[in-house]
mmCIF file of C-alpha atoms and ligand atoms in Angstrom:
data_model
loop_
_atom_site.group_PDB
_atom_site.id
_atom_site.type_symbol
_atom_site.label_atom_id
_atom_site.label_comp_id
_atom_site.label_asym_id
_atom_site.label_seq_id
_atom_site.Cartn_x
_atom_site.Cartn_y
_atom_site.Cartn_z
ATOM 1 C CA MET A 1 83.409 99.210 37.938
ATOM 2 C CA THR A 2 87.174 100.573 38.954
ATOM 3 C CA LYS A 3 88.098 102.632 35.259
ATOM 4 C CA ASN A 4 91.310 101.722 33.841
ATOM 5 C CA ILE A 5 94.106 104.585 34.135
ATOM 6 C CA LYS A 6 96.787 103.938 30.899
ATOM 7 C CA ILE A 7 100.029 105.249 32.243
ATOM 8 C CA ASP A 8 101.119 104.187 29.190
ATOM 9 C CA GLU A 9 100.905 101.308 26.574
ATOM 10 C CA GLU A 10 101.932 98.530 28.680
ATOM 11 C CA ILE A 11 101.160 99.941 32.555
ATOM 12 C CA ILE A 12 97.560 100.785 33.455
ATOM 13 C CA ILE A 13 95.747 100.761 35.967
ATOM 14 C CA GLY A 14 92.605 99.993 37.381
ATOM 15 C CA ASP A 15 92.446 97.098 35.254
ATOM 16 C CA GLY A 16 92.249 93.955 38.044
ATOM 17 C CA SER A 17 96.845 94.069 37.743
ATOM 18 C CA PHE A 18 98.279 94.852 41.291
ATOM 19 C CA THR A 19 101.019 97.706 40.380
ATOM 20 C CA ILE A 20 104.456 98.262 42.505
ATOM 21 C CA ILE A 21 105.784 102.370 42.754
ATOM 22 C CA ALA A 22 108.698 102.161 44.012
ATOM 23 C CA GLY A 23 111.920 104.818 44.597
ATOM 24 C CA PRO A 24 113.372 107.286 47.479
ATOM 25 C CA CYS A 25 110.968 110.056 49.779
ATOM 26 C CA ALA A 26 113.572 112.490 47.780
ATOM 27 C CA ILE A 27 115.326 112.452 45.014
ATOM 28 C CA GLU A 28 118.545 113.279 46.522
ATOM 29 C CA ASN A 29 122.169 112.275 44.081
ATOM 30 C CA ARG A 30 122.882 111.076 40.822
ATOM 31 C CA ASP A 31 124.120 107.618 42.204
ATOM 32 C CA GLN A 32 120.960 107.065 44.599
ATOM 33 C CA MET A 33 118.379 107.699 41.499
ATOM 34 C CA GLU A 34 121.468 105.015 38.847
ATOM 35 C CA ASN A 35 121.582 102.395 41.667
ATOM 36 C CA THR A 36 117.371 102.785 42.178
ATOM 37 C CA GLY A 37 116.774 102.525 38.201
ATOM 38 C CA ALA A 38 118.525 99.361 37.717
ATOM 39 C CA LEU A 39 117.236 98.111 41.092
ATOM 40 C CA LEU A 40 113.376 98.786 39.524
ATOM 41 C CA SER A 41 114.122 97.628 36.129
ATOM 42 C CA LYS A 42 115.704 94.238 36.678
ATOM 43 C CA LEU A 43 113.011 93.372 38.937
ATOM 44 C CA GLY A 44 110.376 94.938 35.775
ATOM 45 C CA VAL A 45 108.896 97.477 38.406
ATOM 46 C CA LYS A 46 107.951 100.094 35.799
ATOM 47 C CA ILE A 47 107.235 103.063 37.749
ATOM 48 C CA ILE A 48 109.655 105.063 39.653
ATOM 49 C CA ARG A 49 109.378 108.281 42.277
ATOM 50 C CA GLY A 50 111.082 110.915 44.407
ATOM 51 C CA GLY A 51 110.294 114.139 45.611
ATOM 52 C CA ALA A 52 112.146 117.069 43.759
ATOM 53 C CA PHE A 53 109.559 119.269 46.264
ATOM 54 C CA LYS A 54 109.698 118.109 49.829
ATOM 55 C CA PRO A 55 107.126 119.393 52.230
ATOM 56 C CA ARG A 56 108.800 118.738 55.059
ATOM 57 C CA THR A 57 107.671 119.735 58.611
ATOM 58 C CA SER A 58 110.172 122.206 59.272
ATOM 59 C CA PRO A 59 111.763 124.762 56.696
ATOM 60 C CA LYS A 60 115.797 124.295 57.589
ATOM 61 C CA SER A 61 115.387 120.155 56.498
ATOM 62 C CA PHE A 62 116.085 119.306 53.369
ATOM 63 C CA GLN A 63 113.909 120.342 50.927
ATOM 64 C CA GLY A 64 114.293 118.773 47.992
ATOM 65 C CA MET A 65 116.363 118.963 44.635
ATOM 66 C CA GLY A 66 113.542 121.271 42.592
ATOM 67 C CA LEU A 67 113.676 121.404 39.238
ATOM 68 C CA GLU A 68 117.871 119.844 38.798
ATOM 69 C CA GLY A 69 116.225 116.825 40.732
ATOM 70 C CA LEU A 70 113.515 116.517 37.576
ATOM 71 C CA LYS A 71 116.309 116.984 35.082
ATOM 72 C CA MET A 72 118.402 114.315 36.266
ATOM 73 C CA MET A 73 115.759 111.723 36.463
ATOM 74 C CA ALA A 74 114.702 112.598 32.558
ATOM 75 C CA GLU A 75 118.211 110.956 32.088
ATOM 76 C CA ILE A 76 117.072 108.084 34.489
ATOM 77 C CA LYS A 77 113.883 107.782 33.261
ATOM 78 C CA SER A 78 114.680 106.837 29.569
ATOM 79 C CA LYS A 79 118.118 104.988 30.419
ATOM 80 C CA TYR A 80 116.278 102.547 31.972
ATOM 81 C CA LYS A 81 112.768 102.838 30.958
ATOM 82 C CA LEU A 82 110.769 104.054 33.575
ATOM 83 C CA LYS A 83 107.575 106.265 34.120
ATOM 84 C CA PHE A 84 108.317 108.915 37.198
ATOM 85 C CA ILE A 85 105.263 109.726 39.675
ATOM 86 C CA SER A 86 106.545 113.367 41.592
ATOM 87 C CA GLU A 87 104.851 115.772 44.136
ATOM 88 C CA ILE A 88 103.698 118.840 42.938
ATOM 89 C CA MET A 89 103.131 121.536 45.752
ATOM 90 C CA ASP A 90 102.225 124.941 44.218
ATOM 91 C CA PRO A 91 100.810 125.211 41.531
ATOM 92 C CA ARG A 92 103.136 127.380 39.812
ATOM 93 C CA ASP A 93 106.034 124.878 40.042
ATOM 94 C CA ILE A 94 102.941 123.136 37.275
ATOM 95 C CA GLU A 95 104.165 123.985 33.653
ATOM 96 C CA MET A 96 107.949 124.024 34.710
ATOM 97 C CA ALA A 97 107.987 120.260 35.668
ATOM 98 C CA TYR A 98 104.587 119.333 33.517
ATOM 99 C CA ASP A 99 107.277 117.588 30.464
ATOM 100 C CA TYR A 100 109.598 116.033 33.519
ATOM 101 C CA ILE A 101 106.969 113.983 34.988
ATOM 102 C CA ASP A 102 104.444 111.321 34.481
ATOM 103 C CA ILE A 103 101.681 111.133 37.157
ATOM 104 C CA ILE A 104 101.498 114.191 39.248
ATOM 105 C CA GLN A 105 102.202 113.349 43.210
ATOM 106 C CA ILE A 106 99.273 115.782 45.243
ATOM 107 C CA GLY A 107 100.770 115.266 49.208
ATOM 108 C CA SER A 108 98.041 114.743 52.150
ATOM 109 C CA ARG A 109 99.026 118.103 53.623
ATOM 110 C CA ASN A 110 97.989 119.727 50.372
ATOM 111 C CA MET A 111 94.811 117.088 49.286
ATOM 112 C CA GLN A 112 92.474 120.221 49.843
ATOM 113 C CA ASN A 113 94.223 122.656 47.945
ATOM 114 C CA PHE A 114 92.141 123.139 46.157
ATOM 115 C CA SER A 115 92.934 126.232 43.898
ATOM 116 C CA LEU A 116 95.683 123.711 43.372
ATOM 117 C CA LEU A 117 93.315 120.362 42.368
ATOM 118 C CA LYS A 118 91.777 122.937 40.188
ATOM 119 C CA GLU A 119 94.835 123.119 37.971
ATOM 120 C CA VAL A 120 96.393 119.800 37.719
ATOM 121 C CA GLY A 121 92.838 119.249 36.845
ATOM 122 C CA LYS A 122 93.213 121.699 33.293
ATOM 123 C CA THR A 123 96.063 119.241 32.182
ATOM 124 C CA ASN A 124 96.130 115.741 31.106
ATOM 125 C CA LYS A 125 98.182 113.815 33.218
ATOM 126 C CA PRO A 126 97.331 111.599 35.890
ATOM 127 C CA VAL A 127 96.656 112.457 39.281
ATOM 128 C CA MET A 128 97.653 110.881 42.185
ATOM 129 C CA LEU A 129 95.476 111.878 45.371
ATOM 130 C CA LYS A 130 97.047 111.497 48.496
ATOM 131 C CA ARG A 131 94.738 111.102 51.325
ATOM 132 C CA GLY A 132 95.027 114.130 53.773
ATOM 133 C CA MET A 133 95.761 113.482 57.018
ATOM 134 C CA SER A 134 93.050 114.167 58.890
ATOM 135 C CA ALA A 135 90.480 113.937 55.738
ATOM 136 C CA THR A 136 87.395 111.648 55.942
ATOM 137 C CA ILE A 137 86.698 109.081 52.970
ATOM 138 C CA LYS A 138 83.768 111.865 51.568
ATOM 139 C CA GLU A 139 86.060 114.465 52.271
ATOM 140 C CA TRP A 140 88.432 112.550 49.746
ATOM 141 C CA ILE A 141 86.014 112.175 47.312
ATOM 142 C CA MET A 142 84.976 115.609 47.644
ATOM 143 C CA ALA A 143 88.682 116.508 46.794
ATOM 144 C CA ALA A 144 88.759 114.297 43.927
ATOM 145 C CA GLU A 145 85.851 115.942 42.635
ATOM 146 C CA TYR A 146 87.419 119.027 42.270
ATOM 147 C CA ILE A 147 89.912 117.719 40.004
ATOM 148 C CA ARG A 148 87.845 116.018 38.025
ATOM 149 C CA LEU A 149 85.735 118.868 37.061
ATOM 150 C CA GLU A 150 88.351 120.371 35.503
ATOM 151 C CA GLY A 151 88.140 117.938 33.062
ATOM 152 C CA ASN A 152 90.900 115.093 34.341
ATOM 153 C CA GLU A 153 89.555 111.726 34.934
ATOM 154 C CA LYS A 154 92.382 110.453 35.801
ATOM 155 C CA ILE A 155 92.830 110.135 39.417
ATOM 156 C CA ILE A 156 94.192 107.931 41.305
ATOM 157 C CA LEU A 157 93.381 107.502 45.631
ATOM 158 C CA CYS A 158 96.528 107.232 47.858
ATOM 159 C CA GLU A 159 96.099 105.531 51.347
ATOM 160 C CA ARG A 160 98.486 106.861 53.446
ATOM 161 C CA GLY A 161 96.854 106.506 57.025
ATOM 162 C CA ILE A 162 95.727 109.274 58.876
ATOM 163 C CA ARG A 163 96.217 110.913 62.247
ATOM 164 C CA THR A 164 94.919 109.397 65.826
ATOM 165 C CA PHE A 165 95.556 108.748 68.958
ATOM 166 C CA GLU A 166 97.823 105.666 68.293
ATOM 167 C CA ASP A 167 102.015 106.609 68.106
ATOM 168 C CA TYR A 168 103.281 104.012 67.714
ATOM 169 C CA THR A 169 103.146 103.748 64.367
ATOM 170 C CA ARG A 170 103.449 107.134 62.332
ATOM 171 C CA ASN A 171 100.175 107.413 61.099
ATOM 172 C CA THR A 172 96.974 104.551 61.120
ATOM 173 C CA LEU A 173 97.388 102.645 57.645
ATOM 174 C CA ASP A 174 93.208 103.209 57.334
ATOM 175 C CA LEU A 175 92.636 99.494 55.310
ATOM 176 C CA MET A 176 88.682 99.511 55.218
ATOM 177 C CA SER A 177 89.085 103.147 53.054
ATOM 178 C CA ILE A 178 89.894 100.217 49.905
ATOM 179 C CA PRO A 179 86.794 98.294 50.081
ATOM 180 C CA ILE A 180 85.155 101.283 50.701
ATOM 181 C CA LEU A 181 86.424 103.318 48.252
ATOM 182 C CA LYS A 182 85.962 100.404 45.180
ATOM 183 C CA GLU A 183 82.040 100.046 46.943
ATOM 184 C CA ILE A 184 81.224 104.893 46.911
ATOM 185 C CA SER A 185 83.603 105.203 43.381
ATOM 186 C CA ASP A 186 85.447 104.427 40.773
ATOM 187 C CA TYR A 187 88.734 105.661 41.431
ATOM 188 C CA PRO A 188 91.934 102.765 41.090
ATOM 189 C CA VAL A 189 93.155 102.800 44.984
ATOM 190 C CA PHE A 190 96.502 103.020 46.355
ATOM 191 C CA VAL A 191 98.129 102.072 49.385
ATOM 192 C CA ASP A 192 101.233 103.671 50.520
ATOM 193 C CA PRO A 193 102.493 100.985 53.262
ATOM 194 C CA SER A 194 105.874 103.447 54.322
ATOM 195 C CA HIS A 195 103.698 106.660 55.167
ATOM 196 C CA GLY A 196 101.006 104.868 56.555
ATOM 197 C CA THR A 197 103.385 102.905 58.740
ATOM 198 C CA GLY A 198 106.542 105.490 59.223
ATOM 199 C CA ARG A 199 108.535 102.314 60.809
ATOM 200 C CA ARG A 200 109.721 99.549 57.831
ATOM 201 C CA GLU A 201 109.506 96.294 59.892
ATOM 202 C CA LEU A 202 105.589 97.187 59.069
ATOM 203 C CA VAL A 203 105.246 97.835 55.010
ATOM 204 C CA LEU A 204 105.862 93.795 53.989
ATOM 205 C CA PRO A 205 102.617 93.600 56.527
ATOM 206 C CA ALA A 206 101.244 96.414 55.601
ATOM 207 C CA SER A 207 101.495 96.352 51.604
ATOM 208 C CA LYS A 208 100.209 92.000 51.655
ATOM 209 C CA ALA A 209 96.850 93.720 53.720
ATOM 210 C CA ALA A 210 96.679 96.118 51.074
ATOM 211 C CA LYS A 211 96.952 93.513 47.805
ATOM 212 C CA ALA A 212 94.670 91.374 49.948
ATOM 213 C CA LEU A 213 92.393 94.040 49.519
ATOM 214 C CA ASN A 214 92.383 94.253 45.957
ATOM 215 C CA ALA A 215 93.915 97.616 46.675
ATOM 216 C CA ASP A 216 95.247 98.908 42.458
ATOM 217 C CA GLY A 217 98.777 98.428 44.209
ATOM 218 C CA ILE A 218 101.052 100.254 46.615
ATOM 219 C CA ILE A 219 103.480 102.925 45.947
ATOM 220 C CA VAL A 220 106.189 102.273 48.405
ATOM 221 C CA GLU A 221 109.959 104.709 49.640
ATOM 222 C CA ILE A 222 112.930 102.320 48.960
ATOM 223 C CA HIS A 223 116.917 103.944 49.606
ATOM 224 C CA PRO A 224 120.613 102.319 48.904
ATOM 225 C CA ASN A 225 121.290 103.432 52.253
ATOM 226 C CA PRO A 226 117.808 104.159 54.799
ATOM 227 C CA ASP A 227 120.267 105.215 57.271
ATOM 228 C CA GLU A 228 121.340 107.862 55.406
ATOM 229 C CA ALA A 229 118.524 109.337 53.295
ATOM 230 C CA LEU A 230 117.918 112.631 53.991
ATOM 231 C CA SER A 231 114.165 112.682 54.508
ATOM 232 C CA ASP A 232 111.643 109.218 55.709
ATOM 233 C CA GLY A 233 115.204 107.004 56.012
ATOM 234 C CA CYS A 234 113.175 104.939 59.461
ATOM 235 C CA GLN A 235 109.923 104.185 57.112
ATOM 236 C CA SER A 236 111.911 103.487 53.652
ATOM 237 C CA LEU A 237 112.968 99.713 52.741
ATOM 238 C CA ASN A 238 116.847 99.292 51.814
ATOM 239 C CA PHE A 239 117.037 97.155 48.028
ATOM 240 C CA ASN A 240 117.253 93.503 48.931
ATOM 241 C CA GLU A 241 114.518 94.382 51.762
ATOM 242 C CA PHE A 242 112.190 95.850 48.644
ATOM 243 C CA GLU A 243 113.613 93.207 46.554
ATOM 244 C CA ASN A 244 112.059 90.397 49.003
ATOM 245 C CA LEU A 245 109.001 92.653 49.263
ATOM 246 C CA PHE A 246 108.857 92.261 45.894
ATOM 247 C CA ASN A 247 109.435 88.706 45.166
ATOM 248 C CA GLU A 248 106.758 88.179 48.535
ATOM 249 C CA ILE A 249 103.858 89.991 46.782
ATOM 250 C CA MET A 250 104.247 89.499 42.816
HETATM 251 C C1 LIG B 1 105.353 111.754 49.873
HETATM 252 O O1 LIG B 1 105.271 110.910 49.474
HETATM 253 O O2 LIG B 1 107.075 111.251 49.871
HETATM 254 C C2 LIG B 1 104.748 112.386 50.867
HETATM 255 C C3 LIG B 1 105.444 113.465 51.803
HETATM 256 O O3 LIG B 1 103.560 111.813 50.932
HETATM 257 P P1 LIG B 1 102.267 112.134 52.105
HETATM 258 O O4 LIG B 1 102.160 113.050 51.240
HETATM 259 O O5 LIG B 1 101.421 111.063 52.062
HETATM 260 O O6 LIG B 1 103.464 112.713 53.443
HETATM 261 MN MN1 LIG B 2 108.358 110.450 52.367
#
């Protein structure tokens, strides 16, 4: 039986409903987030994503707007009545970010950062734990245990693809983790079709597959102008493409 995770009175994850979370890879500027917020509220999407602390491969790539980005989101959130998910990479940032973020995202690269997991386990915010890119399902569940044993049971697992020999896609989306996790755990399971494929033309089929396999939701990267995105543009949908996905799935 999947645990219900209450984000607020209206948003419950794990109750059999299908939740779409969308937003850019990274918060870049106010216009971008204003436009994204307006689109989501028009469609009735209730949770917005956007990274303020970005785990980039190169230290010279855009690292995110940090606290400034989070503060900007406070206004967007209240204007469009949205909940906000964002990644925390460093336990030292939890206190500063706490009041701005409704769901704490733990990224793939930090799935086994045990000190970070223990710290978010001491909070009572919902946590989305993304699958490590080289983690087995059992390792992933054990990572969730680090959070749970500190007292925080509000955990959502997110399949975001694993590294395999296949390099046509950025990662290999291990869709079988959905029914497996439903069988052996009681955590809600999300799918990230954006990082899971790395290619925007595969985001819709991956999302349909996630829904068909009874995932609890998807988290999708969108951008007003993907070709100009500061990160992950090739896997980001533009607003029309996202609206189309929304209409096909919901
Ligand atoms: C992201 O959600 O932008 C991200 C960095 O994801 P992952 O940790 O799955 O690579
Ligand atoms: Mn990204």
